[in-house]
Amino acid sequence: MTRSITLLGATGSIGASTLDLVRRERDKWRVVALTANCQAAELAALAREFGAEIAVVADERCLAELREALAGSDIEAAGGAAALVEAASRGADLTVSAIVGCAGLAPTMAAIEQGGMIALANKEALVSAGEVMTAAVERHGATLLPTDSEHNAIFQCLQAGRIEDVRAITLTASGGPFRDWSHEQLKAATPAQALKHPNWDMGAKITIDSATMMNKGLEYIEAHRLFPVGLEKIRILVHPQSVIHSMVEYRDGSTLAQLGPSDMRVPIASCLAWPGRMNTPCAPLDLAALGTLSFFAPDEERFPATRLAREAAEAGGAAPAVLSAANEVAVAAFLAGKVEFTRIALLVAETMAQLHCPAPQTLSEVLAVDAEARRVAAGMLEPA
Ligand code: NDP
């Protein structure tokens, strides 16, 4: 029996890992939509290979190139924000949400409205929309399958017990490439250094988020939305080897952990095959070769992002959307060489301090908060 799949963010790192798995079980899948922002030639090649129904570039300026690359095929080509939402609304048994940033929110919500399964990698969408998204999931009978390795680990550990029996959820963090750096070294860190993650091969934005620890901050909020145990029960633990992907402790003192190689194909496979299992080409863990697993408390003096995320989660309402939007602006500025590494968290903190919006109740209100936070954060980058 074939299942249909839509992949939002097909040309990215999660997109490539997902398509690698689909390619290995090609006869099991019918591809509905593949999307990108502007990598039209890459998208067209994937659409041809997988026989997609439609290929969409979010940036309309790239549509002509996409059309040309798809000429002679019967694959539809479309461009722009509305086309992205339309493609996500076509309904697929499984939609993989793998666009980076809040840009993925509207199409993810459109997929949720179709009531299917959503493999959610795009953490910023859930962080920004919060209850607006979780309420839509409930209303439309959709199923959110966490794809982020930590949340996928927690999801798997929760299959062994009841959520009301959970005493604590521990999100593990590699600590990123700068785990042992001093504040002075962090100030001078370059984009090239920050883009070298010790364990994971990922897109640029999440790699910088891992270096600042904002990735763990966003994941803390994501965990709060996915697993309603209360913020006080969610903890962060630095574990440099990235072998234990997260843990759940139950009230009887049992702690369950999910372990695996640092390869996103493992959690993605768990979503593709859920509730079953599928083969992956990933090398199995060799714990004897690893020898030692180590753990440390996070240092919020050098890496304040997790504290900012906790404050945003506690404040609730619009605060997580403001945090995430300001972070997107700050990360882009750092990658463009406009601000120092340590300015990223400061810019987020300043935006949060300046902007207090009412709690958004709808998708368009979330998008309005996102736009306003971007405006405020970008304004702070301007020379005085
Ligand atoms: P990449 O940067 O590698 O890929 C992003 C994808 O989104 C590309 O297909 C890109 O298209 C598309 N895209 C970028 N901007 C827009 C836009 N404005 N509108 C529509 N599409 C856009 O990111 P990753 O794959 O690393 O990450 C994707 C998401 O998954 C993020 O939210 C990240 O936090 C999360 N995640 C990623 C992990 C990883 O290992 N990579 C692990 C866990 C979570 P184009 O190629 O044309 O630019």
Coordinates of C-alpha atoms and ligand atoms in Angstrom, one line a residue:
M1 CA 0.0 0.0 0.0
T2 CA 1.4 3.4 -0.9
R3 CA 1.1 6.5 1.3
S4 CA 1.3 10.1 0.1
I5 CA 3.9 12.5 1.4
T6 CA 4.4 16.3 1.1
L7 CA 7.8 17.7 2.0
L8 CA 8.0 21.4 3.0
G9 CA 11.6 22.4 2.8
A10 CA 12.7 19.6 0.4
T11 CA 16.1 21.2 -0.5
G12 CA 17.3 21.5 3.1
S13 CA 19.2 19.3 5.4
I14 CA 16.1 17.6 6.9
G15 CA 14.6 17.5 3.3
A16 CA 17.7 15.6 2.1
S17 CA 17.6 13.1 5.0
T18 CA 13.9 12.5 4.5
L19 CA 14.2 12.0 0.7
D20 CA 17.2 9.6 1.3
L21 CA 14.8 7.4 3.3
V22 CA 12.0 7.7 0.8
R23 CA 14.3 6.8 -2.0
R24 CA 15.2 3.5 -0.3
E25 CA 11.5 2.6 -0.1
R26 CA 10.4 4.3 -3.3
D27 CA 7.4 2.0 -4.0
K28 CA 5.8 2.8 -0.6
W29 CA 5.4 6.5 -1.3
R30 CA 3.5 8.8 -3.6
V31 CA 5.0 12.4 -3.5
V32 CA 2.4 15.2 -3.6
A33 CA 4.3 18.4 -3.1
L34 CA 8.0 19.4 -2.7
T35 CA 8.9 22.9 -1.8
A36 CA 11.9 25.2 -1.4
N37 CA 12.6 28.9 -1.0
C38 CA 14.6 29.6 -4.1
Q39 CA 16.8 26.7 -5.0
A40 CA 14.7 26.1 -8.2
A41 CA 17.1 23.8 -10.1
E42 CA 17.6 21.5 -7.1
L43 CA 13.9 21.4 -6.4
A44 CA 13.1 20.6 -10.0
A45 CA 15.6 17.8 -10.0
L46 CA 14.0 16.3 -6.9
A47 CA 10.5 16.8 -8.3
R48 CA 11.4 14.9 -11.4
E49 CA 13.2 12.1 -9.5
F50 CA 10.3 11.5 -7.1
G51 CA 7.5 12.2 -9.6
A52 CA 6.0 15.0 -7.5
E53 CA 2.6 16.3 -8.4
I54 CA 3.7 19.9 -7.7
A55 CA 6.9 21.8 -6.9
V56 CA 6.7 25.2 -5.2
V57 CA 9.2 28.0 -4.6
A58 CA 8.2 30.3 -1.8
D59 CA 10.2 33.2 -3.4
E60 CA 8.1 34.1 -6.5
R61 CA 11.2 35.6 -8.2
C62 CA 12.5 32.0 -8.6
L63 CA 9.4 30.7 -10.3
A64 CA 10.6 31.3 -13.9
E65 CA 13.7 29.3 -13.3
L66 CA 11.6 26.5 -11.7
R67 CA 9.2 26.5 -14.7
E68 CA 12.1 26.3 -17.1
A69 CA 13.7 23.4 -15.2
L70 CA 10.4 21.5 -15.2
A71 CA 9.6 22.2 -18.9
G72 CA 8.4 19.0 -20.7
S73 CA 7.3 17.3 -17.5
D74 CA 3.7 17.1 -16.2
I75 CA 4.8 18.4 -12.8
E76 CA 3.0 21.6 -11.8
A77 CA 5.2 24.6 -10.9
A78 CA 4.1 27.3 -8.6
G79 CA 5.6 30.2 -6.6
G80 CA 4.8 32.6 -3.7
A81 CA 3.5 32.3 -0.2
A82 CA -0.1 31.6 -1.2
A83 CA 1.1 28.8 -3.5
L84 CA 3.1 27.3 -0.7
V85 CA -0.1 27.2 1.5
E86 CA -2.2 25.8 -1.4
A87 CA 0.3 23.0 -1.9
A88 CA 0.3 22.1 1.8
S89 CA -3.5 22.1 1.8
R90 CA -3.7 19.4 -0.9
G91 CA -3.6 16.9 1.9
A92 CA -1.1 14.1 2.2
D93 CA -1.0 11.1 4.6
L94 CA 2.2 12.6 6.0
T95 CA 3.5 16.2 5.7
V96 CA 7.1 16.7 6.7
S97 CA 7.4 20.3 8.0
A98 CA 11.1 21.2 7.4
I99 CA 11.1 24.8 6.4
V100 CA 13.5 26.9 8.6
G101 CA 12.0 29.6 10.8
C102 CA 8.6 31.2 11.0
A103 CA 8.3 31.1 7.2
G104 CA 7.1 27.5 7.7
L105 CA 4.3 28.4 10.0
A106 CA 1.5 29.1 7.5
P107 CA 2.0 26.0 5.3
T108 CA 2.4 23.8 8.4
M109 CA -0.9 25.2 9.7
A110 CA -2.5 24.5 6.3
A111 CA -1.3 20.9 6.5
I112 CA -2.7 20.6 10.1
E113 CA -6.1 21.8 8.8
Q114 CA -6.2 18.8 6.5
G115 CA -6.1 16.5 9.6
G116 CA -3.3 14.3 8.5
M117 CA 0.0 13.4 10.1
I118 CA 2.6 16.1 10.4
A119 CA 6.3 15.2 11.1
L120 CA 7.4 18.5 12.7
A121 CA 11.0 19.5 12.4
N122 CA 10.3 23.2 12.0
K123 CA 10.4 24.0 15.7
E124 CA 10.2 27.8 15.2
A125 CA 6.6 27.3 13.9
L126 CA 5.5 25.6 17.1
V127 CA 7.4 28.0 19.3
S128 CA 5.8 31.0 17.7
A129 CA 2.3 29.7 17.3
G130 CA 2.1 27.8 20.6
E131 CA -1.5 27.2 21.6
V132 CA -2.7 28.4 18.2
M133 CA -1.1 25.4 16.7
T134 CA -1.8 22.8 19.4
A135 CA -5.5 23.9 19.4
A136 CA -5.6 23.5 15.6
V137 CA -4.1 20.0 15.9
E138 CA -6.8 19.1 18.3
R139 CA -9.6 20.7 16.3
H140 CA -8.7 19.1 13.0
G141 CA -7.8 15.7 14.4
A142 CA -4.2 16.0 13.1
T143 CA -1.3 14.0 14.6
L144 CA 2.0 15.8 15.4
L145 CA 5.0 13.5 15.2
P146 CA 8.0 15.2 16.7
T147 CA 11.0 15.0 14.4
D148 CA 13.5 17.0 16.3
S149 CA 15.8 14.3 17.7
E150 CA 15.2 15.2 21.4
H151 CA 11.5 15.4 21.1
N152 CA 11.3 12.3 19.0
A153 CA 13.3 10.6 21.8
I154 CA 10.9 11.9 24.5
F155 CA 7.9 10.8 22.3
Q156 CA 9.4 7.3 22.1
C157 CA 10.1 7.2 25.9
L158 CA 6.5 8.3 26.6
Q159 CA 5.2 5.2 24.8
A160 CA 6.3 3.3 27.9
G161 CA 4.2 5.2 30.5
R162 CA 1.5 7.7 31.2
I163 CA 2.2 11.5 31.0
E164 CA 0.7 12.0 34.4
D165 CA 3.4 9.7 35.9
V166 CA 6.3 11.8 34.5
R167 CA 8.5 13.3 37.1
A168 CA 10.9 15.0 34.7
I169 CA 11.8 15.4 31.1
T170 CA 15.5 15.9 30.4
L171 CA 16.5 17.5 27.1
T172 CA 20.1 16.7 26.3
A173 CA 22.3 19.3 24.5
S174 CA 25.6 18.8 22.9
G175 CA 26.8 22.2 24.0
G176 CA 27.8 23.1 20.5
P177 CA 31.3 24.0 19.2
F178 CA 31.9 26.6 21.8
R179 CA 31.0 24.6 24.9
D180 CA 34.4 25.3 26.6
W181 CA 35.0 28.8 25.2
S182 CA 35.5 31.8 27.5
H183 CA 33.3 34.9 27.1
E184 CA 36.2 36.7 25.4
Q185 CA 36.6 33.9 22.9
L186 CA 32.9 33.9 22.3
K187 CA 32.9 37.6 21.5
A188 CA 35.4 36.9 18.7
A189 CA 33.8 33.8 17.3
T190 CA 33.3 33.9 13.6
P191 CA 30.5 32.5 11.5
A192 CA 32.8 29.9 10.0
Q193 CA 33.8 28.7 13.5
A194 CA 30.1 28.6 14.6
L195 CA 29.1 26.7 11.6
K196 CA 31.3 23.7 12.5
H197 CA 29.1 21.6 14.8
P198 CA 31.0 18.8 16.5
N199 CA 28.3 16.1 16.1
W200 CA 25.5 17.1 13.7
D201 CA 25.4 18.2 10.0
M202 CA 22.6 20.6 9.8
G203 CA 21.3 23.8 8.1
A204 CA 23.1 27.1 8.9
K205 CA 20.4 28.6 11.2
I206 CA 20.1 25.7 13.5
T207 CA 23.8 25.2 13.6
I208 CA 24.2 28.8 14.9
D209 CA 21.4 28.2 17.3
S210 CA 23.3 25.2 18.6
A211 CA 26.4 27.3 19.2
T212 CA 24.4 30.0 21.2
M213 CA 22.3 27.3 22.9
M214 CA 19.2 29.1 21.6
N215 CA 18.4 25.8 19.8
K216 CA 18.0 24.2 23.3
G217 CA 15.9 27.2 24.4
L218 CA 13.6 26.8 21.4
E219 CA 13.4 23.1 22.1
Y220 CA 12.5 23.8 25.8
I221 CA 9.5 25.7 24.6
E222 CA 8.8 23.1 21.9
A223 CA 8.8 20.4 24.6
H224 CA 6.5 22.4 26.8
R225 CA 4.0 22.5 23.8
L226 CA 4.3 18.9 22.8
F227 CA 4.4 17.3 26.3
P228 CA 2.2 19.1 28.8
V229 CA 4.0 18.1 32.0
G230 CA 4.6 21.7 33.3
L231 CA 7.6 23.8 32.7
E232 CA 9.1 23.0 36.1
K233 CA 9.5 19.4 35.0
I234 CA 11.5 20.1 31.8
R235 CA 15.3 20.3 32.3
I236 CA 18.3 20.8 30.1
L237 CA 21.5 18.7 30.5
V238 CA 24.7 19.1 28.4
H239 CA 25.8 15.8 27.0
P240 CA 28.7 16.4 24.5
Q241 CA 28.6 13.0 22.8
S242 CA 24.9 13.4 21.6
V243 CA 24.3 9.7 22.1
I244 CA 21.4 10.0 24.6
H245 CA 18.9 12.1 22.7
S246 CA 16.7 12.8 25.7
M247 CA 15.2 11.1 28.8
V248 CA 11.9 10.7 30.7
E249 CA 11.9 10.0 34.4
Y250 CA 8.8 8.5 35.9
R251 CA 7.6 8.9 39.5
D252 CA 8.7 5.4 40.5
G253 CA 12.4 6.4 39.8
S254 CA 12.7 4.8 36.4
T255 CA 14.4 6.9 33.8
L256 CA 14.0 5.9 30.1
A257 CA 16.3 7.2 27.5
Q258 CA 16.5 6.9 23.7
L259 CA 20.0 6.5 22.3
G260 CA 21.1 6.5 18.7
P261 CA 23.7 7.8 16.2
S262 CA 23.8 11.5 15.6
D263 CA 22.0 11.1 12.3
M264 CA 18.6 12.8 11.7
R265 CA 17.6 9.8 9.5
V266 CA 16.9 7.9 12.8
P267 CA 14.2 10.2 14.2
I268 CA 12.9 10.9 10.7
A269 CA 12.5 7.2 10.0
S270 CA 10.6 6.9 13.3
C271 CA 8.1 9.4 11.9
L272 CA 7.9 7.9 8.4
A273 CA 7.2 4.5 9.8
W274 CA 5.2 5.4 12.9
P275 CA 3.7 3.5 14.6
G276 CA 6.0 0.8 13.1
R277 CA 9.7 0.8 12.3
M278 CA 11.8 0.8 9.2
N279 CA 15.4 0.1 8.2
T280 CA 17.9 2.9 8.0
P281 CA 21.4 2.9 6.6
C282 CA 22.8 4.4 9.8
A283 CA 25.6 2.6 11.5
P284 CA 24.5 1.2 14.8
L285 CA 25.9 2.6 18.0
D286 CA 29.1 1.1 19.3
L287 CA 29.0 1.9 23.0
A288 CA 32.2 0.0 23.7
A289 CA 34.1 2.2 21.2
L290 CA 32.5 5.3 22.7
G291 CA 33.5 4.2 26.2
T292 CA 32.4 7.3 28.1
L293 CA 29.2 9.4 28.2
S294 CA 29.5 12.7 30.1
F295 CA 27.0 15.2 31.4
F296 CA 27.2 18.8 32.7
A297 CA 24.8 21.5 33.9
P298 CA 24.3 24.2 31.3
D299 CA 26.2 27.5 31.9
E300 CA 23.7 30.3 31.5
E301 CA 26.3 33.0 32.2
R302 CA 28.2 32.3 29.0
F303 CA 25.1 31.0 27.1
P304 CA 22.1 33.1 28.3
A305 CA 19.8 31.9 25.5
T306 CA 18.2 29.1 27.5
R307 CA 17.4 31.5 30.3
L308 CA 15.7 33.9 27.8
A309 CA 13.7 31.0 26.4
R310 CA 12.6 29.9 29.9
E311 CA 11.5 33.5 30.6
A312 CA 9.6 33.6 27.3
A313 CA 7.9 30.2 28.1
E314 CA 7.0 31.4 31.6
A315 CA 5.6 34.7 30.2
G316 CA 3.7 32.8 27.6
G317 CA 1.4 34.7 25.2
A318 CA 3.4 36.5 22.5
A319 CA 6.8 36.2 24.2
P320 CA 8.0 33.0 22.5
A321 CA 7.1 34.4 19.1
V322 CA 9.0 37.6 19.9
L323 CA 12.0 35.5 21.1
S324 CA 12.1 33.4 18.0
A325 CA 11.6 36.2 15.5
A326 CA 14.3 38.4 17.2
N327 CA 16.6 35.3 17.1
E328 CA 16.1 34.8 13.4
V329 CA 17.1 38.5 12.8
A330 CA 20.1 38.2 15.1
V331 CA 21.3 35.0 13.5
A332 CA 21.0 36.4 10.0
A333 CA 23.0 39.5 11.1
F334 CA 25.7 37.4 12.7
L335 CA 26.0 35.2 9.5
A336 CA 26.2 38.4 7.5
G337 CA 29.1 39.5 9.6
K338 CA 27.1 42.5 11.0
V339 CA 27.2 41.6 14.7
E340 CA 29.3 39.7 17.2
F341 CA 28.4 36.2 18.3
T342 CA 27.6 37.4 21.8
R343 CA 25.3 40.1 20.5
I344 CA 22.8 37.5 19.3
A345 CA 21.4 36.7 22.7
L346 CA 21.6 40.4 23.7
L347 CA 19.5 41.4 20.7
V348 CA 16.9 38.8 21.6
A349 CA 16.8 40.1 25.2
E350 CA 16.5 43.7 24.1
T351 CA 13.7 42.9 21.7
M352 CA 11.9 41.0 24.4
A353 CA 12.3 43.8 26.9
Q354 CA 11.0 46.4 24.4
L355 CA 8.0 44.6 22.8
H356 CA 5.0 43.5 24.7
C357 CA 2.2 42.3 22.4
P358 CA -1.1 40.8 23.5
A359 CA -1.3 37.0 23.3
P360 CA -2.1 36.0 19.7
Q361 CA -5.2 34.0 19.2
T362 CA -5.1 33.3 15.4
L363 CA -2.5 32.5 12.8
S364 CA -2.6 36.0 11.4
E365 CA -2.1 37.5 14.9
V366 CA 1.0 35.2 15.4
L367 CA 2.4 36.4 12.0
A368 CA 1.7 40.0 13.0
V369 CA 3.7 39.5 16.3
D370 CA 6.5 37.9 14.2
A371 CA 6.6 40.8 11.8
E372 CA 6.6 43.4 14.6
A373 CA 9.4 41.6 16.5
R374 CA 11.5 41.5 13.3
R375 CA 11.0 45.2 12.8
V376 CA 12.0 46.0 16.3
A377 CA 15.1 43.7 16.3
A378 CA 16.2 45.0 12.9
G379 CA 15.8 48.6 14.1
M380 CA 18.3 47.8 16.9
L381 CA 20.8 46.8 14.3
E382 CA 20.7 50.2 12.6
P383 CA 23.5 52.5 13.7
A384 CA 22.2 55.1 16.2
Ligands
NDP1 P1 18.0 24.2 5.9 O1 18.5 25.6 5.9 O2 19.0 23.1 5.5 O3 16.8 24.0 4.8 C1 15.7 24.9 5.0 C2 14.6 24.6 3.9 O4 13.6 25.6 4.0 C3 15.1 24.6 2.5 O5 14.4 23.8 1.7 C4 14.9 26.1 2.1 O6 14.8 26.3 0.7 C5 13.5 26.3 2.8 N1 13.3 27.7 3.1 C6 14.2 28.6 3.6 N2 13.6 29.8 3.8 C7 12.4 29.7 3.3 C8 11.3 30.6 3.2 N3 11.4 31.9 3.6 N4 10.1 30.1 2.7 C9 10.0 28.8 2.4 N5 11.0 27.9 2.4 C10 12.2 28.3 2.9 O7 17.3 23.9 7.3 P2 17.3 22.5 8.1 O8 16.9 21.4 7.2 O9 18.6 22.4 8.9 O10 16.2 22.8 9.2 C11 14.8 22.9 8.8 C12 14.0 22.9 10.1 O11 14.2 21.7 10.9 C13 14.5 24.1 11.1 O12 13.3 24.5 11.8 C14 15.4 23.3 12.1 O13 15.4 24.0 13.4 C15 14.7 22.0 12.2 N6 15.6 20.9 12.5 C16 16.7 20.6 11.8 C17 17.6 19.6 12.1 C18 18.8 19.3 11.2 O14 19.5 18.3 11.5 N7 19.0 20.0 10.1 C19 17.4 18.9 13.4 C20 16.2 19.2 14.1 C21 15.4 20.2 13.7 P3 16.1 26.8 -0.2 O15 16.9 25.6 -0.3 O16 15.5 27.1 -1.5 O17 16.7 27.9 0.5

